[in-house]
Amino acid sequence: MSTFRLRWWPTPPAVLAYGVAILSVTAALALALLLEAWVQSAPTVSLFLCAIMFVAWYGGLGPSVLAVVLATVYFTLFMVEPTGAVAVDGHDVPRIVLFILTTVFVILLSAAQQRNAQELVRVNKALLAEVAQRRRVEAYLDEAQALSRTGSFGWTPASNDLFFSKECQRLLELDLDQRPSFDDILARVHADDRPMVHAVRERSDAGQPDHDYEIRWRALAGTTKILHVRAHRVRLQSGEEELVVAVMDVTAARRAQEALHATEVALTHAARVATLGEMSASIAHEVNQPLAAIVTNGAAGARWLDRQPPDLGEVRSAIERMIRDAQRASEVVQRLRALARKAPVERQPIDLNEVVGDSIAFLQREIQTRRIVLKSELRPGLPPVVADRIELQQVVINLMVNGMQAMERVSDRPRLLLVRTSSETGSEAGQAVLAVQDSGIGLDSASLTRLFNPFFTTRPAGLGLGLSICRSIVESHGGRIWASTNEGPGATFQVALPLSTERIA
Amino acid sequence: MSRVFVVDDEVAVREALDSLFRSVDLKVDLFASAAEFLQYMRPDGPSCLVLDIRLPGVSGLDFQDELLRAGIRIPIIFMTGHGDIPMSVRAMKAGAIDFLAKPFRDQDMLDAVAAALKRDQQMREAESANRALREAYERLTTREREVMALVTSGLMNKQVAGELGLSEITIKIHRSHAMQKMKARSLADLVRMSESLGLQAAKSRRP
């Protein structure tokens, strides 16, 4: 670090300064007298002024005033006739006064110069302190950016100026020597994400101040990074607009999220298949019934044909029934396959009532076998919800099967299962609510709080995953699931899902 | 005319069976539930019941018990979605004609129905013979019944007379009246009738 120095020595002590003042002026006098003696002409005034300037520069105001006084005395004594006396001739007065004025002027000039110099030193010191502070802040910022894997850059659209933070440079793997332009940056964005960046830029140009999006970035190693970008438009004091952009490397987080999601999907699917397994008997029955009807219709048709004369009307209706029954069997198989399928989750506006209807159809046999009295109160004209049909059906089936299982040991009252849909007003406005109410053994308060935890079950054979999977499905749809005990016997499970703003496609 | 009653909650199965039975000139009545069947006034005549073992509300087996308790004797052919041995054993013990797993061969079903109708026919004939016998017996006088009971228990006329404190000739007259009224061609005939009616000789009132 370099410091501007006014002098290359420290301020001298006062005694030394005054001593130097006396010595300097006396030395100037001696030199003047010597020159006078040798060459009969001496620059006396100049010599004195030199001495005074030196004292002012070296010792400051006090010593220089002393030097002036001393020089005036010497001047009067030795340079003005009669020499050796303080007495002065009238015509010499202007000379002496001019001399005094000159010296005073020199002192004032020197003092002003020194004040300026001191001010300069002070300002310089402050500037250096600020630079140090800024460097520290910058170092902190670099550290913090590296730690949080967040880089930042500024972009002035008008001048197309780009400034990158160190971390940003590292994150984006940029070579700043090449002075990358906006288009160079854009070229590194994954081709599929470029239209999005353009769209963001358009919105920004249209005046939207904040942006938050994710892009895929081509790393130099040929891999792809996932970057979370947040941008904010600021107006600088100069009136220029600048976009301040923070870039976070969320690749690891996204990969973990994807892995978690894949696990969740697999678990959800496994639970669905397990549910199907539990209901395999009723499912087999569901398929077997139409098959039995088809076989019998075929046999009957053949017998009508064999009659003399053949009754073709009966044959035709037997064939028509066979077609109808085969279609029904195929529908059952399709419903099954849909539930067993490992399909990617697909959200779209769907009719909750329709999903409930499908679930009831699917469980029809189970409902009969378990001697359940099913009541459904489906609110007509329910606005659609945004959901994955299969996952939502899984939730409905799961809640209904749970309700039926809760009534397994009930024999002193009807096994009533009520399925109700509604769209809420008030605090739950903008949501569709599904309620599944049973008249079973109910829930104690301890169970109520742990009900949706994984591996919590009240059934000896239960895995305890059904409700926890229901919860993760519902929550992934931005909804809420909860249970409550009824005033009478049994419990009620409810699911609230946000309504779609679109109509069903 | 023989009649088949079909009770199955599945409309497709009901319709298919309806067509099959009609193709062999059987009369068919279809019911979606046991309750529907019970409400129906069955016309008289040989009939049988084709019953799904899984029914909504009440199971086919429970329904079989219910019919037995109500004294409704009708041969039953069970149908089941899947072969269930304990169920079939129980059904057969309770007197079911057959137990068919869906989907079944049409001939198996028709054979079972034919067997059931034959069984019902026999039961009906036995029942009507028994009824005629009982009506005839109702027409006997008290004395004639006493005589019939004692004679068919193996006593000689003289012993009967001694037992009842009557003359042998009087016993002969009562006996001949009883045989005429019962339309018995021989004493052996009368003994068989007495067995059918479940008569037991009154124990001697005098030791």
XYZ file of C-alpha atoms in Angstrom:
712
model
C 0.000 0.000 0.000
C 1.417 3.359 -0.925
C 0.739 6.587 0.954
C 1.032 10.064 -0.330
C 3.545 11.919 1.896
C 3.769 15.670 2.217
C 7.257 15.448 3.778
C 9.648 12.628 4.113
C 10.188 13.368 7.777
C 7.760 13.678 10.610
C 6.672 17.004 12.019
C 9.742 18.311 13.955
C 9.576 19.286 17.645
C 8.870 23.034 18.259
C 12.335 23.868 19.695
C 14.023 22.401 16.653
C 11.649 24.228 14.321
C 12.262 27.604 15.967
C 16.009 26.883 16.080
C 15.985 26.052 12.415
C 14.107 29.364 11.823
C 16.787 31.418 13.631
C 19.606 29.457 11.983
C 18.175 29.719 8.497
C 17.601 33.476 8.630
C 21.024 34.059 10.256
C 22.645 31.852 7.613
C 20.897 33.854 4.872
C 22.236 37.089 6.449
C 25.753 35.663 6.721
C 25.668 34.553 3.094
C 24.390 37.985 2.050
C 27.166 39.767 3.991
C 29.815 37.455 2.523
C 28.593 38.014 -1.023
C 28.442 41.775 -0.362
C 32.036 41.718 0.784
C 33.293 39.621 -2.174
C 31.275 40.698 -5.121
C 29.737 44.020 -3.855
C 26.306 42.831 -4.833
C 24.056 40.505 -2.891
C 20.444 39.148 -3.572
C 19.666 39.819 0.072
C 15.890 39.842 -0.254
C 15.855 36.613 -2.250
C 18.087 34.931 0.289
C 15.827 35.960 3.172
C 12.736 34.836 1.246
C 14.424 31.502 0.564
C 15.138 31.057 4.246
C 11.581 32.017 5.235
C 10.061 29.627 2.636
C 12.286 26.861 3.883
C 11.197 27.531 7.508
C 7.534 27.690 6.528
C 7.861 24.424 4.657
C 9.861 22.784 7.434
C 8.399 24.218 10.629
C 4.993 25.646 9.893
C 3.419 28.971 10.783
C 5.020 29.798 14.195
C 8.685 29.386 13.201
C 8.096 31.183 9.918
C 6.620 34.229 11.745
C 9.786 34.252 13.919
C 11.873 34.010 10.748
C 10.029 37.035 9.257
C 10.570 39.125 12.379
C 14.237 38.131 12.517
C 14.721 38.789 8.797
C 13.090 42.211 9.147
C 15.394 43.048 12.041
C 18.504 41.826 10.115
C 17.346 43.636 7.022
C 16.977 46.939 8.939
C 20.198 46.460 10.808
C 22.517 45.389 7.991
C 21.014 46.233 4.612
C 19.444 49.647 5.133
C 21.609 52.813 5.678
C 22.761 53.492 8.294
C 23.856 49.956 8.928
C 24.136 48.712 12.478
C 21.201 50.789 13.729
C 17.486 50.292 13.947
C 16.916 53.782 12.713
C 15.561 53.978 9.193
C 15.642 56.723 6.599
C 12.294 57.895 5.310
C 13.028 56.789 1.733
C 13.826 53.234 2.889
C 10.433 52.682 4.561
C 8.646 51.433 1.388
C 11.489 48.955 0.766
C 11.147 47.562 4.278
C 7.339 47.472 4.145
C 7.446 45.738 0.740
C 9.908 43.230 2.171
C 7.607 42.524 5.135
C 4.536 42.161 2.865
C 6.399 39.769 0.590
C 7.442 37.589 3.499
C 3.919 37.569 4.991
C 2.522 36.643 1.556
C 5.036 33.793 1.303
C 4.004 32.521 4.733
C 0.290 32.612 3.892
C 0.926 30.814 0.609
C 2.921 28.148 2.326
C 0.265 27.703 5.027
C -2.475 27.336 2.414
C -0.387 24.852 0.494
C 0.198 22.867 3.647
C -3.511 22.855 4.543
C -4.354 21.550 1.097
C -1.700 18.929 1.372
C -3.025 17.803 4.744
C -6.576 17.635 3.392
C -5.296 15.560 0.536
C -3.655 13.170 2.995
C -6.895 12.851 4.982
C -9.019 12.206 1.910
C -6.484 9.750 0.655
C -6.538 7.898 3.965
C -10.339 7.710 3.928
C -10.253 6.511 0.367
C -7.781 3.794 1.217
C -9.924 2.706 4.176
C -12.945 2.528 1.926
C -11.065 0.552 -0.668
C -9.956 -1.870 2.042
C -13.524 -2.156 3.306
C -14.788 -2.773 -0.206
C -12.142 -5.376 -0.805
C -13.188 -7.127 2.377
C -16.830 -6.980 1.379
C -15.928 -8.274 -2.041
C -13.929 -11.097 -0.517
C -16.850 -11.947 1.777
C -19.204 -11.812 -1.169
C -16.986 -14.105 -3.208
C -16.744 -16.519 -0.278
C -20.472 -16.358 0.364
C -21.252 -16.867 -3.310
C -18.889 -19.827 -3.478
C -20.400 -21.294 -0.307
C -23.989 -20.875 -1.435
C -23.149 -21.793 -5.016
C -24.769 -18.574 -6.077
C -23.179 -16.429 -8.691
C -24.405 -13.093 -9.855
C -24.074 -10.899 -12.849
C -25.278 -7.537 -13.945
C -26.447 -6.706 -17.395
C -27.203 -3.313 -18.834
C -29.433 -3.962 -21.813
C -28.897 -0.526 -23.330
C -25.115 -0.856 -23.591
C -25.109 -4.664 -23.517
C -22.526 -4.459 -20.694
C -22.098 -7.627 -18.686
C -20.377 -7.922 -15.336
C -19.860 -11.336 -13.715
C -19.037 -12.232 -10.147
C -16.179 -14.690 -9.596
C -18.562 -17.438 -8.553
C -20.769 -16.742 -11.528
C -17.769 -16.985 -13.789
C -16.838 -20.296 -12.156
C -20.416 -21.596 -12.236
C -21.020 -20.755 -15.841
C -17.432 -21.727 -16.795
C -16.975 -18.504 -18.720
C -13.781 -17.213 -20.221
C -14.003 -13.495 -19.408
C -10.958 -12.697 -21.549
C -13.216 -13.279 -24.518
C -15.672 -10.682 -23.170
C -18.795 -12.830 -23.646
C -21.863 -11.048 -24.954
C -25.487 -11.758 -24.136
C -25.737 -13.910 -27.254
C -22.646 -15.913 -26.223
C -24.338 -16.585 -22.895
C -27.582 -17.556 -24.583
C -25.732 -20.017 -26.808
C -24.735 -22.032 -23.754
C -28.350 -22.347 -22.555
C -29.975 -25.679 -23.460
C -31.682 -25.242 -26.826
C -35.081 -26.197 -25.380
C -34.814 -23.484 -22.727
C -33.752 -20.661 -25.017
C -37.311 -19.662 -25.973
C -38.034 -19.304 -22.256
C -35.056 -16.962 -21.806
C -36.284 -14.922 -24.767
C -39.725 -14.790 -23.215
C -38.239 -13.583 -19.929
C -36.313 -10.895 -21.776
C -39.459 -9.759 -23.541
C -41.334 -9.575 -20.258
C -38.448 -7.663 -18.762
C -38.450 -5.213 -21.646
C -42.180 -4.843 -21.143
C -41.474 -3.645 -17.618
C -41.803 -6.710 -15.398
C -39.179 -6.149 -12.690
C -38.741 -9.648 -11.200
C -38.075 -12.981 -12.813
C -37.605 -16.445 -11.385
C -36.989 -19.449 -13.585
C -34.818 -22.504 -14.164
C -32.699 -23.343 -17.163
C -30.440 -26.128 -18.269
C -26.864 -24.984 -18.903
C -24.330 -26.732 -21.064
C -21.230 -27.275 -18.943
C -17.882 -27.542 -20.713
C -17.516 -31.209 -19.760
C -20.562 -31.938 -21.909
C -22.794 -32.400 -18.907
C -25.850 -30.329 -18.131
C -26.238 -28.125 -15.074
C -29.578 -26.977 -13.792
C -29.498 -23.313 -12.851
C -32.061 -21.438 -10.860
C -32.080 -17.864 -12.085
C -33.583 -14.888 -10.307
C -33.403 -11.510 -11.913
C -34.369 -8.074 -10.719
C -34.502 -4.931 -12.776
C -33.029 -1.851 -11.120
C -32.751 1.759 -12.219
C -29.290 3.130 -11.543
C -28.661 6.715 -10.384
C -27.387 7.421 -13.848
C -30.880 6.630 -15.110
C -29.702 3.492 -16.855
C -31.616 0.285 -16.289
C -29.668 -2.748 -15.158
C -30.708 -6.306 -14.637
C -29.202 -7.849 -11.505
C -29.203 -11.611 -11.892
C -28.486 -14.274 -9.280
C -27.622 -17.725 -10.585
C -27.793 -20.789 -8.345
C -26.532 -24.219 -9.246
C -29.426 -26.451 -8.185
C -28.290 -29.488 -10.169
C -27.682 -31.649 -7.089
C -30.935 -30.573 -5.453
C -32.907 -31.235 -8.638
C -31.281 -34.639 -9.137
C -32.119 -35.559 -5.526
C -35.635 -34.284 -6.034
C -35.988 -36.338 -9.196
C -34.713 -39.450 -7.424
C -37.110 -38.836 -4.543
C -39.942 -38.303 -6.958
C -39.103 -41.520 -8.807
C -39.089 -43.388 -5.503
C -42.416 -41.858 -4.571
C -43.916 -42.799 -7.907
C -42.636 -46.350 -7.522
C -44.000 -46.596 -3.990
C -47.339 -45.165 -5.032
C -47.482 -47.662 -7.843
C -46.533 -50.515 -5.508
C -49.294 -49.498 -3.117
C -51.751 -49.410 -5.982
C -50.732 -52.879 -7.084
C -50.968 -54.067 -3.474
C -54.518 -52.703 -3.296
C -55.322 -54.573 -6.485
C -53.854 -57.701 -4.915
C -56.049 -57.313 -1.859
C -59.055 -57.107 -4.124
C -58.004 -59.843 -6.519
C -60.981 -62.040 -5.585
C -63.546 -59.404 -6.387
C -61.631 -58.380 -9.493
C -61.572 -61.986 -10.714
C -65.296 -62.168 -10.086
C -65.824 -58.924 -11.956
C -64.148 -60.386 -15.056
C -65.557 -63.870 -14.605
C -69.188 -62.751 -14.581
C -69.269 -61.404 -18.133
C -67.131 -64.338 -19.291
C -69.635 -66.804 -17.838
C -72.436 -64.893 -19.512
C -70.589 -64.962 -22.846
C -70.028 -68.727 -22.674
C -73.674 -69.365 -21.785
C -74.928 -66.981 -24.454
C -72.751 -68.784 -27.011
C -74.156 -72.149 -25.990
C -77.707 -70.811 -26.028
C -77.151 -69.271 -29.455
C -75.924 -72.611 -30.807
C -79.009 -74.328 -29.400
C -81.337 -71.752 -30.990
C -79.554 -72.402 -34.304
C -79.983 -76.154 -33.958
C -83.728 -75.902 -33.512
C -85.996 -76.793 -36.407
C -86.523 -74.207 -37.742
C -83.630 -72.157 -36.287
C -84.745 -69.101 -34.304
C -82.473 -66.471 -35.809
C -83.975 -63.666 -33.720
C -82.851 -65.429 -30.552
C -79.446 -66.153 -32.102
C -79.035 -62.480 -32.918
C -79.928 -61.323 -29.423
C -77.569 -63.921 -27.925
C -74.740 -62.554 -30.106
C -75.597 -58.984 -29.182
C -75.447 -59.876 -25.513
C -72.097 -61.573 -26.077
C -70.710 -58.408 -27.660
C -72.034 -56.280 -24.822
C -70.647 -58.596 -22.143
C -67.267 -58.899 -23.857
C -67.048 -55.127 -23.962
C -67.830 -54.972 -20.279
C -65.138 -57.533 -19.487
C -62.700 -55.523 -21.533
C -63.644 -52.348 -19.652
C -62.924 -54.084 -16.367
C -59.552 -55.186 -17.685
C -58.799 -51.681 -18.922
C -59.695 -50.153 -15.562
C -57.391 -52.666 -13.943
C -54.592 -52.019 -16.368
C -54.944 -48.296 -15.857
C -54.531 -48.759 -12.115
C -51.669 -51.236 -12.463
C -49.901 -49.224 -15.144
C -46.689 -47.399 -14.355
C -47.645 -44.270 -16.187
C -46.001 -40.887 -15.780
C -48.067 -38.545 -13.660
C -50.222 -36.401 -15.897
C -52.093 -33.463 -14.430
C -55.102 -32.070 -16.191
C -58.461 -30.629 -15.283
C -60.707 -33.558 -14.384
C -64.136 -34.065 -12.905
C -63.830 -35.279 -9.308
C -67.347 -36.748 -9.469
C -66.326 -38.860 -12.440
C -63.307 -40.214 -10.564
C -65.539 -41.048 -7.597
C -68.003 -42.761 -9.954
C -65.220 -44.843 -11.512
C -63.942 -45.814 -8.079
C -67.397 -46.889 -6.956
C -67.772 -48.967 -10.126
C -64.412 -50.525 -9.456
C -65.352 -51.386 -5.873
C -68.935 -52.468 -6.657
C -68.235 -56.127 -6.019
C -66.264 -55.387 -2.856
C -69.115 -53.221 -1.592
C -71.592 -56.045 -2.168
C -69.427 -58.755 -0.665
C -68.812 -56.712 2.455
C -72.516 -55.861 2.668
C -71.891 -52.161 2.672
C -74.700 -49.681 2.193
C -73.145 -47.097 -0.087
C -74.575 -43.619 -0.372
C -73.074 -41.060 -2.681
C -73.901 -37.384 -2.610
C -72.057 -35.893 -5.539
C -72.508 -32.196 -6.007
C -73.711 -31.619 -9.560
C -71.721 -29.186 -11.685
C -68.605 -29.405 -9.520
C -65.846 -27.366 -11.188
C -62.855 -29.484 -12.300
C -59.730 -30.050 -10.238
C -56.216 -30.339 -11.673
C -55.025 -33.845 -10.933
C -53.645 -37.074 -12.234
C -56.692 -39.264 -12.787
C -55.068 -42.534 -11.721
C -53.493 -41.092 -8.573
C -56.702 -39.381 -7.560
C -58.629 -42.606 -8.128
C -56.072 -44.376 -5.964
C -56.800 -41.928 -3.142
C -60.561 -42.368 -3.477
C -60.307 -46.177 -3.618
C -57.934 -46.213 -0.673
C -60.229 -44.086 1.476
C -63.274 -46.167 0.522
C -61.505 -49.481 1.209
C -60.288 -48.092 4.549
C -63.836 -47.119 5.440
C -65.110 -50.576 4.522
C -62.356 -52.245 6.534
C -63.259 -50.096 9.543
C -66.775 -51.551 9.396
C -65.654 -55.174 9.079
C -66.653 -56.074 12.624
C -69.778 -53.949 12.733
C -72.916 -56.095 12.928
C -75.310 -54.128 15.146
C -75.895 -51.267 12.734
C -75.920 -50.700 8.974
C -72.452 -50.557 7.453
C -73.023 -47.154 5.949
C -70.396 -45.637 3.682
C -71.131 -42.102 2.550
C -69.128 -40.531 -0.283
C -69.761 -36.841 -0.738
C -68.295 -34.159 -2.956
C -68.733 -30.445 -2.559
C -67.097 -27.191 -3.513
C -66.349 -25.113 -0.503
C -67.065 -21.522 0.206
C -65.535 -19.489 2.994
C -62.111 -20.470 4.287
C -61.841 -23.404 1.880
C -63.050 -21.373 -1.101
C -61.715 -22.396 -4.475
C -61.416 -26.012 -3.426
C -63.292 -29.185 -4.110
C -63.786 -31.357 -1.054
C -64.268 -35.098 -1.046
C -65.538 -36.696 2.155
C -65.638 -40.445 2.848
C -67.637 -41.173 5.978
C -67.964 -44.617 7.545
C -69.879 -45.946 10.514
C -67.050 -48.178 11.646
C -64.993 -48.519 14.782
C -63.821 -44.920 14.632
C -60.479 -43.423 15.626
C -59.011 -42.558 19.002
C -57.280 -39.225 19.480
C -53.828 -40.856 19.516
C -54.448 -42.414 16.124
C -55.819 -39.174 14.703
C -52.466 -37.429 14.929
C -50.388 -40.306 13.572
C -52.830 -41.578 10.990
C -50.974 -40.232 7.981
C -47.505 -41.230 9.190
C -45.806 -43.969 7.219
C -46.074 -47.428 8.762
C -48.824 -46.386 11.158
C -51.634 -48.921 11.065
C -54.441 -50.120 13.287
C -54.895 -53.323 11.352
C -52.735 -56.353 12.173
C -52.224 -57.164 8.496
C -51.882 -53.543 7.399
C -48.659 -52.105 6.052
C -49.553 -48.616 7.149
C -48.579 -47.040 3.858
C -51.977 -46.394 2.308
C -52.828 -43.164 4.076
C -49.293 -41.813 4.022
C -49.243 -42.363 0.268
C -52.661 -40.716 0.023
C -51.240 -37.734 1.838
C -48.205 -37.464 -0.403
C -50.436 -37.712 -3.483
C -52.866 -35.089 -2.183
C -50.094 -32.735 -1.092
C -48.307 -33.075 -4.412
C -51.556 -31.818 -5.942
C -51.481 -28.791 -3.664
C -54.286 -30.205 -1.556
C -54.897 -31.251 2.023
C -56.125 -34.458 3.648
C -57.470 -34.841 7.172
C -59.513 -37.153 9.345
C -62.077 -36.516 12.043
C -64.307 -38.610 14.241
C -68.043 -38.543 13.624
C -70.653 -37.414 16.118
C -72.072 -40.892 15.789
C -69.979 -44.000 15.205
C -67.125 -44.018 12.707
C -64.760 -41.560 11.130
C -64.682 -39.178 8.183
C -61.727 -38.634 5.881
C -61.673 -35.503 3.779
C -59.577 -34.321 0.886
C -59.517 -30.736 -0.334
C -58.118 -30.051 -3.784
C -57.682 -26.696 -5.506
C -60.175 -26.102 -8.290
C -58.877 -25.617 -11.776
C -59.250 -22.261 -13.387
C -59.646 -23.973 -16.752
C -62.580 -25.975 -17.963
C -62.235 -29.656 -18.737
C -60.613 -30.030 -22.138
C -94.809 -77.177 -17.592
C -91.393 -77.237 -15.898
C -90.055 -73.986 -14.579
C -86.575 -72.742 -13.695
C -86.094 -69.874 -11.283
C -82.807 -68.004 -11.691
C -81.515 -65.817 -8.883
C -78.359 -63.886 -9.781
C -77.523 -60.242 -9.176
C -75.713 -60.092 -12.502
C -78.088 -59.148 -15.293
C -75.789 -60.553 -17.998
C -75.795 -63.973 -16.370
C -79.567 -63.890 -15.857
C -80.207 -63.021 -19.492
C -77.812 -65.699 -20.759
C -79.433 -68.386 -18.616
C -82.872 -67.207 -19.675
C -81.951 -67.749 -23.313
C -80.307 -71.116 -22.659
C -83.283 -72.519 -20.747
C -85.825 -71.214 -23.204
C -83.883 -72.804 -26.074
C -84.726 -76.193 -24.530
C -88.350 -75.172 -23.901
C -88.103 -74.543 -20.207
C -90.090 -71.768 -18.572
C -87.814 -69.278 -16.836
C -88.356 -66.659 -14.163
C -85.526 -64.254 -13.365
C -84.783 -62.609 -10.023
C -82.032 -60.164 -9.065
C -82.144 -61.031 -5.367
C -83.370 -63.592 -2.855
C -85.924 -61.128 -1.543
C -87.431 -60.735 -5.018
C -87.740 -64.478 -5.289
C -89.470 -64.786 -1.915
C -92.054 -62.178 -2.850
C -92.916 -63.984 -6.038
C -95.991 -66.249 -5.983
C -94.652 -69.386 -7.576
C -97.112 -71.184 -9.829
C -97.625 -74.836 -8.951
C -95.699 -77.376 -11.018
C -92.231 -78.947 -11.120
C -89.565 -76.340 -10.703
C -86.011 -75.789 -9.546
C -83.857 -72.898 -8.401
C -80.568 -71.842 -10.036
C -78.882 -69.700 -7.399
C -75.669 -67.670 -7.337
C -73.804 -68.376 -4.139
C -72.718 -64.769 -3.739
C -75.725 -62.518 -3.554
C -76.012 -58.960 -2.366
C -77.393 -58.810 1.144
C -77.774 -62.483 1.889
C -75.475 -65.246 0.625
C -76.865 -68.131 -1.452
C -76.055 -70.594 1.327
C -77.924 -68.584 3.952
C -80.803 -68.304 1.562
C -80.831 -72.093 1.175
C -81.148 -72.414 4.985
C -83.854 -69.809 5.030
C -85.917 -71.725 2.456
C -85.481 -74.992 4.382
C -86.635 -73.369 7.610
C -89.642 -71.842 5.844
C -90.554 -75.323 4.614
C -90.086 -74.380 0.993
C -88.646 -77.501 -0.565
C -87.214 -76.740 -3.982
C -84.152 -78.405 -5.551
C -81.278 -75.906 -5.777
C -78.400 -75.732 -8.244
C -75.657 -73.436 -7.037
C -73.431 -71.303 -9.246
C -70.228 -69.816 -7.994
C -67.625 -67.457 -9.389
C -64.791 -69.658 -8.272
C -64.758 -73.227 -6.961
C -64.902 -73.075 -3.203
C -64.780 -76.545 -1.663
C -66.051 -75.789 1.877
C -68.953 -73.862 0.372
C -69.846 -76.633 -2.035
C -69.708 -79.265 0.715
C -72.071 -77.244 2.853
C -74.426 -76.686 -0.053
C -74.512 -80.350 -1.025
C -75.104 -81.441 2.582
C -78.050 -79.080 2.757
C -79.509 -80.905 -0.233
C -78.277 -79.003 -3.258
C -78.537 -80.852 -6.561
C -75.302 -79.542 -8.030
C -72.614 -76.938 -7.630
C -71.370 -75.383 -10.872
C -68.398 -73.029 -11.239
C -68.818 -70.149 -13.658
C -68.276 -70.361 -16.513
C -69.968 -73.764 -16.771
C -70.700 -76.011 -19.748
C -74.278 -75.546 -20.956
C -74.807 -79.312 -20.954
C -73.737 -79.555 -17.297
C -76.241 -76.894 -16.378
C -79.034 -78.479 -18.407
C -78.262 -81.932 -16.944
C -78.349 -80.490 -13.448
C -81.627 -78.730 -14.162
C -83.118 -81.917 -15.622
C -82.061 -83.855 -12.515
C -83.466 -81.177 -10.264
C -86.772 -81.094 -12.083
C -86.992 -84.893 -11.927
C -86.329 -84.784 -8.202
C -89.001 -82.124 -7.763
C -91.435 -84.166 -9.834
C -90.859 -87.207 -7.611
C -91.195 -85.157 -4.463
C -94.375 -83.637 -5.748
C -95.845 -87.072 -6.650
C -94.914 -88.495 -3.240
C -96.370 -85.462 -1.584
C -99.647 -85.647 -3.471
C -100.002 -89.405 -2.759
C -99.406 -88.706 0.864
C -101.940 -85.921 0.811
C -104.620 -88.215 -0.687
C -103.900 -90.824 1.943
C -104.184 -88.266 4.722
C -107.507 -87.017 3.356
C -108.889 -90.550 3.288
C -107.676 -91.170 6.805
C -109.383 -87.959 7.931
C -112.690 -89.488 6.767
C -112.416 -92.536 9.100
C -114.421 -92.607 12.322
C -112.565 -92.750 15.609
C -113.425 -96.423 16.028
C -112.303 -97.258 12.491
C -108.942 -95.495 13.186
C -108.503 -97.503 16.365
C -109.243 -100.718 14.532
C -106.914 -99.768 11.637
C -104.091 -98.952 14.005
C -104.409 -102.220 15.924
C -104.921 -104.412 12.845
C -101.913 -102.914 11.043
C -99.804 -103.391 14.166
C -100.201 -107.167 13.589
C -103.032 -108.186 15.970
C -105.632 -110.772 14.994
C -109.321 -109.659 14.796
C -110.007 -111.549 17.993
C -107.183 -109.823 19.817
C -108.381 -106.448 18.566
C -111.885 -107.277 19.805
C -110.431 -108.168 23.186
C -108.343 -105.028 23.232
C -111.318 -102.776 22.458
C -113.910 -104.775 24.373
C -116.000 -105.347 21.248
C -117.260 -108.441 19.450
C -115.128 -109.911 16.691
C -117.901 -109.368 14.138
C -118.030 -105.650 14.908
C -114.254 -105.440 14.414
C -114.618 -107.146 11.008
C -117.223 -104.559 9.933
C -115.057 -101.618 11.077
C -112.043 -103.148 9.381
C -113.841 -103.606 6.092
C -115.178 -99.978 6.246
C -111.703 -98.685 6.923
C -110.187 -100.642 4.022
C -112.898 -99.395 1.660
C -112.457 -95.757 2.727
C -108.634 -96.007 2.470
C -108.972 -97.782 -0.907
C -106.684 -100.534 0.359
C -106.751 -103.666 -1.764
C -105.232 -105.893 0.906
C -104.146 -105.866 4.519
C -100.540 -105.455 3.336
C -101.652 -102.325 1.456
C -103.215 -100.957 4.615
C -100.037 -101.665 6.609
C -97.961 -99.654 4.066
C -100.454 -96.786 4.244
C -100.310 -96.832 7.990
C -96.547 -96.613 7.840
C -96.740 -93.701 5.358
C -99.096 -91.902 7.703
C -96.762 -92.627 10.599
C -99.495 -94.271 12.667
C -98.626 -96.059 15.823
C -100.898 -98.528 17.527
C -102.359 -97.058 20.655
C -100.950 -98.909 23.612
C -103.350 -101.223 25.310
C -105.332 -99.286 27.812
C -105.796 -102.392 29.802
C -102.738 -104.183 31.043
